[in-house]
JSON list of C-alpha atoms in Angstrom, two decimals:
[
{"chain": "G", "resi": 1, "resn": "MET", "atom": "CA", "xyz": [82.08, 40.24, 76.83]},
{"chain": "G", "resi": 2, "resn": "LEU", "atom": "CA", "xyz": [83.71, 36.95, 77.91]},
{"chain": "G", "resi": 3, "resn": "LEU", "atom": "CA", "xyz": [82.03, 34.46, 80.25]},
{"chain": "G", "resi": 4, "resn": "PHE", "atom": "CA", "xyz": [84.45, 32.54, 82.33]},
{"chain": "G", "resi": 5, "resn": "VAL", "atom": "CA", "xyz": [82.97, 29.62, 84.40]},
{"chain": "G", "resi": 6, "resn": "TYR", "atom": "CA", "xyz": [84.89, 28.58, 87.53]},
{"chain": "G", "resi": 7, "resn": "TRP", "atom": "CA", "xyz": [84.65, 26.42, 90.57]},
{"chain": "G", "resi": 8, "resn": "LYS", "atom": "CA", "xyz": [83.08, 28.48, 93.41]},
{"chain": "G", "resi": 9, "resn": "GLU", "atom": "CA", "xyz": [86.03, 27.66, 95.69]},
{"chain": "G", "resi": 10, "resn": "LEU", "atom": "CA", "xyz": [88.26, 29.59, 93.37]},
{"chain": "G", "resi": 11, "resn": "ARG", "atom": "CA", "xyz": [86.10, 32.75, 93.18]},
{"chain": "G", "resi": 12, "resn": "ALA", "atom": "CA", "xyz": [88.52, 35.19, 94.98]},
{"chain": "G", "resi": 13, "resn": "TRP", "atom": "CA", "xyz": [91.59, 33.93, 92.89]},
{"chain": "G", "resi": 14, "resn": "VAL", "atom": "CA", "xyz": [89.63, 34.09, 89.50]},
{"chain": "G", "resi": 15, "resn": "THR", "atom": "CA", "xyz": [88.30, 37.53, 90.37]},
{"chain": "G", "resi": 16, "resn": "GLU", "atom": "CA", "xyz": [91.67, 38.81, 91.00]},
{"chain": "G", "resi": 17, "resn": "LEU", "atom": "CA", "xyz": [93.13, 37.21, 87.96]},
{"chain": "G", "resi": 18, "resn": "CYS", "atom": "CA", "xyz": [90.43, 38.54, 85.66]},
{"chain": "G", "resi": 19, "resn": "ARG", "atom": "CA", "xyz": [90.66, 42.02, 87.08]},
{"chain": "G", "resi": 20, "resn": "GLY", "atom": "CA", "xyz": [94.18, 42.04, 85.98]},
{"chain": "G", "resi": 21, "resn": "ILE", "atom": "CA", "xyz": [93.45, 40.83, 82.49]},
{"chain": "G", "resi": 22, "resn": "ALA", "atom": "CA", "xyz": [90.39, 42.74, 81.22]},
{"chain": "G", "resi": 23, "resn": "LYS", "atom": "CA", "xyz": [87.25, 44.65, 82.36]},
{"chain": "G", "resi": 24, "resn": "ASN", "atom": "CA", "xyz": [84.75, 42.92, 80.15]},
{"chain": "G", "resi": 25, "resn": "ILE", "atom": "CA", "xyz": [84.90, 39.50, 81.87]},
{"chain": "G", "resi": 26, "resn": "VAL", "atom": "CA", "xyz": [81.84, 37.99, 83.59]},
{"chain": "G", "resi": 27, "resn": "LEU", "atom": "CA", "xyz": [82.19, 35.18, 86.06]},
{"chain": "G", "resi": 28, "resn": "ALA", "atom": "CA", "xyz": [79.75, 32.38, 86.82]},
{"chain": "G", "resi": 29, "resn": "GLY", "atom": "CA", "xyz": [80.10, 29.41, 88.99]},
{"chain": "G", "resi": 30, "resn": "TYR", "atom": "CA", "xyz": [80.10, 25.95, 87.38]},
{"chain": "G", "resi": 31, "resn": "LYS", "atom": "CA", "xyz": [76.98, 25.03, 89.34]},
{"chain": "G", "resi": 32, "resn": "GLU", "atom": "CA", "xyz": [75.18, 27.81, 87.49]},
{"chain": "G", "resi": 33, "resn": "MET", "atom": "CA", "xyz": [76.15, 26.47, 84.06]},
{"chain": "G", "resi": 34, "resn": "GLN", "atom": "CA", "xyz": [72.85, 24.65, 83.51]},
{"chain": "G", "resi": 35, "resn": "LYS", "atom": "CA", "xyz": [70.71, 27.87, 83.85]},
{"chain": "G", "resi": 36, "resn": "LEU", "atom": "CA", "xyz": [72.80, 30.97, 83.24]},
{"chain": "G", "resi": 37, "resn": "SER", "atom": "CA", "xyz": [71.35, 34.52, 84.21]},
{"chain": "G", "resi": 38, "resn": "PHE", "atom": "CA", "xyz": [72.63, 36.14, 81.10]},
{"chain": "G", "resi": 39, "resn": "GLU", "atom": "CA", "xyz": [70.56, 37.40, 77.98]},
{"chain": "G", "resi": 40, "resn": "ASP", "atom": "CA", "xyz": [70.64, 35.47, 74.76]},
{"chain": "G", "resi": 41, "resn": "GLY", "atom": "CA", "xyz": [73.60, 36.41, 72.53]},
{"chain": "G", "resi": 42, "resn": "SER", "atom": "CA", "xyz": [75.23, 38.50, 75.28]},
{"chain": "G", "resi": 43, "resn": "MET", "atom": "CA", "xyz": [78.67, 36.96, 75.32]},
{"chain": "G", "resi": 44, "resn": "ASP", "atom": "CA", "xyz": [81.64, 37.00, 72.88]},
{"chain": "G", "resi": 45, "resn": "GLY", "atom": "CA", "xyz": [83.27, 33.89, 74.39]},
{"chain": "G", "resi": 46, "resn": "TYR", "atom": "CA", "xyz": [82.61, 31.20, 77.01]},
{"chain": "G", "resi": 47, "resn": "THR", "atom": "CA", "xyz": [85.49, 29.38, 78.65]},
{"chain": "G", "resi": 48, "resn": "ILE", "atom": "CA", "xyz": [85.55, 26.74, 81.30]},
{"chain": "G", "resi": 49, "resn": "ALA", "atom": "CA", "xyz": [88.40, 24.75, 82.79]},
{"chain": "G", "resi": 50, "resn": "PHE", "atom": "CA", "xyz": [88.22, 21.48, 84.67]},
{"chain": "G", "resi": 51, "resn": "GLY", "atom": "CA", "xyz": [84.50, 21.82, 85.63]},
{"chain": "G", "resi": 52, "resn": "ILE", "atom": "CA", "xyz": [82.17, 20.63, 82.98]},
{"chain": "G", "resi": 53, "resn": "ARG", "atom": "CA", "xyz": [82.74, 16.96, 83.95]},
{"chain": "G", "resi": 54, "resn": "ASN", "atom": "CA", "xyz": [81.10, 17.67, 87.38]},
{"chain": "G", "resi": 55, "resn": "VAL", "atom": "CA", "xyz": [77.83, 19.02, 85.83]},
{"chain": "G", "resi": 56, "resn": "THR", "atom": "CA", "xyz": [74.82, 16.80, 86.28]},
{"chain": "G", "resi": 57, "resn": "HIS", "atom": "CA", "xyz": [73.44, 17.59, 82.79]},
{"chain": "G", "resi": 58, "resn": "ILE", "atom": "CA", "xyz": [76.30, 18.32, 80.39]},
{"chain": "G", "resi": 59, "resn": "GLU", "atom": "CA", "xyz": [73.89, 18.82, 77.50]},
{"chain": "G", "resi": 60, "resn": "LYS", "atom": "CA", "xyz": [72.00, 21.53, 79.30]},
{"chain": "G", "resi": 61, "resn": "ALA", "atom": "CA", "xyz": [75.31, 23.35, 80.07]},
{"chain": "G", "resi": 62, "resn": "LEU", "atom": "CA", "xyz": [76.31, 23.14, 76.42]},
{"chain": "G", "resi": 63, "resn": "SER", "atom": "CA", "xyz": [72.83, 24.55, 75.38]},
{"chain": "G", "resi": 64, "resn": "GLU", "atom": "CA", "xyz": [73.21, 27.35, 77.77]},
{"chain": "G", "resi": 65, "resn": "ALA", "atom": "CA", "xyz": [76.70, 28.13, 76.44]},
{"chain": "G", "resi": 66, "resn": "TYR", "atom": "CA", "xyz": [75.25, 28.23, 72.99]},
{"chain": "G", "resi": 67, "resn": "ARG", "atom": "CA", "xyz": [72.32, 30.40, 73.98]},
{"chain": "G", "resi": 68, "resn": "VAL", "atom": "CA", "xyz": [74.40, 33.10, 75.72]},
{"chain": "G", "resi": 69, "resn": "LEU", "atom": "CA", "xyz": [77.01, 33.37, 72.92]},
{"chain": "G", "resi": 70, "resn": "LYS", "atom": "CA", "xyz": [76.74, 36.01, 70.23]},
{"chain": "G", "resi": 71, "resn": "ARG", "atom": "CA", "xyz": [76.89, 34.87, 66.56]},
{"chain": "G", "resi": 72, "resn": "GLY", "atom": "CA", "xyz": [80.66, 34.28, 66.03]},
{"chain": "G", "resi": 73, "resn": "GLY", "atom": "CA", "xyz": [81.14, 33.61, 69.58]},
{"chain": "G", "resi": 74, "resn": "ARG", "atom": "CA", "xyz": [83.68, 30.79, 70.75]},
{"chain": "G", "resi": 75, "resn": "PHE", "atom": "CA", "xyz": [83.23, 28.14, 73.28]},
{"chain": "G", "resi": 76, "resn": "LEU", "atom": "CA", "xyz": [86.44, 26.79, 74.81]},
{"chain": "G", "resi": 77, "resn": "CYS", "atom": "CA", "xyz": [86.66, 23.96, 77.30]},
{"chain": "G", "resi": 78, "resn": "LEU", "atom": "CA", "xyz": [89.75, 22.60, 78.94]},
{"chain": "G", "resi": 79, "resn": "GLU", "atom": "CA", "xyz": [89.07, 19.31, 80.65]},
{"chain": "G", "resi": 80, "resn": "LEU", "atom": "CA", "xyz": [90.88, 16.16, 81.99]},
{"chain": "G", "resi": 81, "resn": "SER", "atom": "CA", "xyz": [90.18, 13.56, 79.40]},
{"chain": "G", "resi": 82, "resn": "HIS", "atom": "CA", "xyz": [91.09, 10.10, 78.11]},
{"chain": "G", "resi": 83, "resn": "VAL", "atom": "CA", "xyz": [94.54, 8.96, 77.32]},
{"chain": "G", "resi": 84, "resn": "ASP", "atom": "CA", "xyz": [94.84, 7.91, 73.66]},
{"chain": "G", "resi": 85, "resn": "VAL", "atom": "CA", "xyz": [98.29, 6.44, 73.69]},
{"chain": "G", "resi": 86, "resn": "PRO", "atom": "CA", "xyz": [98.13, 2.64, 74.49]},
{"chain": "G", "resi": 87, "resn": "VAL", "atom": "CA", "xyz": [101.32, 2.10, 76.57]},
{"chain": "G", "resi": 88, "resn": "PHE", "atom": "CA", "xyz": [100.88, 5.54, 78.36]},
{"chain": "G", "resi": 89, "resn": "LYS", "atom": "CA", "xyz": [97.21, 4.71, 79.00]},
{"chain": "G", "resi": 90, "resn": "ASP", "atom": "CA", "xyz": [98.20, 1.60, 81.12]},
{"chain": "G", "resi": 91, "resn": "ILE", "atom": "CA", "xyz": [100.80, 3.54, 83.01]},
{"chain": "G", "resi": 92, "resn": "TYR", "atom": "CA", "xyz": [98.33, 6.39, 83.56]},
{"chain": "G", "resi": 93, "resn": "ASP", "atom": "CA", "xyz": [95.56, 4.02, 84.75]},
{"chain": "G", "resi": 94, "resn": "VAL", "atom": "CA", "xyz": [97.81, 2.60, 87.46]},
{"chain": "G", "resi": 95, "resn": "TYR", "atom": "CA", "xyz": [98.99, 6.13, 88.46]},
{"chain": "G", "resi": 96, "resn": "SER", "atom": "CA", "xyz": [95.44, 7.47, 88.51]},
{"chain": "G", "resi": 97, "resn": "PHE", "atom": "CA", "xyz": [93.79, 4.69, 90.66]},
{"chain": "G", "resi": 98, "resn": "SER", "atom": "CA", "xyz": [96.78, 4.00, 93.02]},
{"chain": "G", "resi": 99, "resn": "VAL", "atom": "CA", "xyz": [99.08, 7.08, 93.20]},
{"chain": "G", "resi": 100, "resn": "ILE", "atom": "CA", "xyz": [96.50, 10.04, 92.97]},
{"chain": "G", "resi": 101, "resn": "PRO", "atom": "CA", "xyz": [94.27, 8.88, 95.79]},
{"chain": "G", "resi": 102, "resn": "THR", "atom": "CA", "xyz": [97.25, 7.89, 97.91]},
{"chain": "G", "resi": 103, "resn": "ILE", "atom": "CA", "xyz": [98.82, 11.46, 97.43]},
{"chain": "G", "resi": 104, "resn": "GLY", "atom": "CA", "xyz": [95.39, 13.01, 98.28]},
{"chain": "G", "resi": 105, "resn": "GLU", "atom": "CA", "xyz": [95.33, 11.11, 101.45]},
{"chain": "G", "resi": 106, "resn": "LEU", "atom": "CA", "xyz": [98.91, 12.00, 102.45]},
{"chain": "G", "resi": 107, "resn": "VAL", "atom": "CA", "xyz": [98.85, 15.61, 101.45]},
{"chain": "G", "resi": 108, "resn": "ALA", "atom": "CA", "xyz": [95.23, 16.65, 102.00]},
{"chain": "G", "resi": 109, "resn": "GLY", "atom": "CA", "xyz": [94.00, 13.92, 104.24]},
{"chain": "G", "resi": 110, "resn": "ASP", "atom": "CA", "xyz": [91.26, 13.30, 101.84]},
{"chain": "G", "resi": 111, "resn": "ARG", "atom": "CA", "xyz": [91.65, 10.04, 99.72]},
{"chain": "G", "resi": 112, "resn": "GLN", "atom": "CA", "xyz": [87.89, 10.01, 98.81]},
{"chain": "G", "resi": 113, "resn": "SER", "atom": "CA", "xyz": [87.86, 13.35, 96.87]},
{"chain": "G", "resi": 114, "resn": "TYR", "atom": "CA", "xyz": [90.90, 12.26, 94.83]},
{"chain": "G", "resi": 115, "resn": "GLN", "atom": "CA", "xyz": [89.36, 8.83, 94.12]},
{"chain": "G", "resi": 116, "resn": "TYR", "atom": "CA", "xyz": [86.22, 10.71, 92.97]},
{"chain": "G", "resi": 117, "resn": "LEU", "atom": "CA", "xyz": [88.53, 12.82, 90.77]},
{"chain": "G", "resi": 118, "resn": "VAL", "atom": "CA", "xyz": [89.89, 9.75, 89.03]},
{"chain": "G", "resi": 119, "resn": "GLU", "atom": "CA", "xyz": [86.43, 8.16, 88.63]},
{"chain": "G", "resi": 120, "resn": "SER", "atom": "CA", "xyz": [84.76, 11.37, 87.34]},
{"chain": "G", "resi": 121, "resn": "ILE", "atom": "CA", "xyz": [87.32, 11.47, 84.57]},
{"chain": "G", "resi": 122, "resn": "ARG", "atom": "CA", "xyz": [86.69, 8.00, 83.60]},
{"chain": "G", "resi": 123, "resn": "ARG", "atom": "CA", "xyz": [82.89, 8.61, 83.44]},
{"chain": "G", "resi": 124, "resn": "PHE", "atom": "CA", "xyz": [83.30, 11.85, 81.32]},
{"chain": "G", "resi": 125, "resn": "PRO", "atom": "CA", "xyz": [82.71, 11.23, 77.60]},
{"chain": "G", "resi": 126, "resn": "ASN", "atom": "CA", "xyz": [85.82, 10.69, 75.60]},
{"chain": "G", "resi": 127, "resn": "GLN", "atom": "CA", "xyz": [87.16, 13.30, 73.20]},
{"chain": "G", "resi": 128, "resn": "GLU", "atom": "CA", "xyz": [85.04, 12.21, 70.15]},
{"chain": "G", "resi": 129, "resn": "LYS", "atom": "CA", "xyz": [81.84, 11.78, 72.14]},
{"chain": "G", "resi": 130, "resn": "PHE", "atom": "CA", "xyz": [82.32, 15.24, 73.82]},
{"chain": "G", "resi": 131, "resn": "ALA", "atom": "CA", "xyz": [82.96, 16.85, 70.54]},
{"chain": "G", "resi": 132, "resn": "GLN", "atom": "CA", "xyz": [79.65, 15.28, 69.25]},
{"chain": "G", "resi": 133, "resn": "MET", "atom": "CA", "xyz": [77.80, 16.60, 72.20]},
{"chain": "G", "resi": 134, "resn": "ILE", "atom": "CA", "xyz": [79.21, 20.14, 71.56]},
{"chain": "G", "resi": 135, "resn": "GLN", "atom": "CA", "xyz": [78.00, 19.89, 67.93]},
{"chain": "G", "resi": 136, "resn": "GLU", "atom": "CA", "xyz": [74.59, 18.52, 68.91]},
{"chain": "G", "resi": 137, "resn": "ALA", "atom": "CA", "xyz": [74.14, 21.72, 71.12]},
{"chain": "G", "resi": 138, "resn": "GLY", "atom": "CA", "xyz": [74.45, 23.70, 67.85]},
{"chain": "G", "resi": 139, "resn": "PHE", "atom": "CA", "xyz": [78.14, 24.64, 67.65]},
{"chain": "G", "resi": 140, "resn": "GLN", "atom": "CA", "xyz": [80.01, 24.46, 64.36]},
{"chain": "G", "resi": 141, "resn": "ARG", "atom": "CA", "xyz": [83.62, 24.00, 63.48]},
{"chain": "G", "resi": 142, "resn": "VAL", "atom": "CA", "xyz": [84.03, 21.80, 66.59]},
{"chain": "G", "resi": 143, "resn": "GLU", "atom": "CA", "xyz": [87.48, 20.46, 67.18]},
{"chain": "G", "resi": 144, "resn": "TYR", "atom": "CA", "xyz": [89.68, 19.32, 70.04]},
{"chain": "G", "resi": 145, "resn": "GLU", "atom": "CA", "xyz": [93.49, 19.05, 70.88]},
{"chain": "G", "resi": 146, "resn": "ASN", "atom": "CA", "xyz": [94.85, 16.44, 73.08]},
{"chain": "G", "resi": 147, "resn": "LEU", "atom": "CA", "xyz": [97.65, 17.51, 75.53]},
{"chain": "G", "resi": 148, "resn": "VAL", "atom": "CA", "xyz": [99.97, 15.06, 77.26]},
{"chain": "G", "resi": 149, "resn": "GLY", "atom": "CA", "xyz": [98.62, 12.11, 75.25]},
{"chain": "G", "resi": 150, "resn": "GLY", "atom": "CA", "xyz": [94.97, 12.86, 76.01]},
{"chain": "G", "resi": 151, "resn": "VAL", "atom": "CA", "xyz": [95.36, 13.47, 79.80]},
{"chain": "G", "resi": 152, "resn": "VAL", "atom": "CA", "xyz": [93.90, 16.88, 79.11]},
{"chain": "G", "resi": 153, "resn": "ALA", "atom": "CA", "xyz": [91.97, 18.06, 75.96]},
{"chain": "G", "resi": 154, "resn": "ILE", "atom": "CA", "xyz": [90.92, 21.52, 74.76]},
{"chain": "G", "resi": 155, "resn": "HIS", "atom": "CA", "xyz": [87.59, 21.53, 72.97]},
{"chain": "G", "resi": 156, "resn": "SER", "atom": "CA", "xyz": [86.33, 24.43, 70.91]},
{"chain": "G", "resi": 157, "resn": "GLY", "atom": "CA", "xyz": [83.34, 25.37, 68.86]},
{"chain": "G", "resi": 158, "resn": "LEU", "atom": "CA", "xyz": [81.86, 28.38, 67.20]},
{"chain": "G", "resi": 159, "resn": "LYS", "atom": "CA", "xyz": [78.32, 29.73, 67.13]},
{"chain": "G", "resi": 160, "resn": "LEU", "atom": "CA", "xyz": [77.88, 30.82, 63.53]}
]
């Protein structure tokens, strides 16, 4: 069984997507991540995309992920991260703090949410620190892969 954590606002879309992929997928909202209602060792996999940085206590969420996974289970996390290419970082910082909030205001009429998005990415631990947090939760073979120069990173770990 695979646990897929999602943003509550996407429930209908995620439910429909999962129904088309597999029958053994369980859904949980990202607000539930710190106290999951599943038995110990009941999940084969745990995935989350673009949500863990919004959790108040990331360590608790990682511990819960570890708890519900079976031995051999994989944790996967796709998250906005820290750019690690110096020249690109400078350009991305200007884009993030100037362009993204402005687009949010023009398109959605909501500059504040897009400003929060940029700030939440900067407050989230960098790739090395987040990998260390995953290890501290008990996972082994922890690794990450940067995409687009670190704008996004995929972290993974195994419960062995």
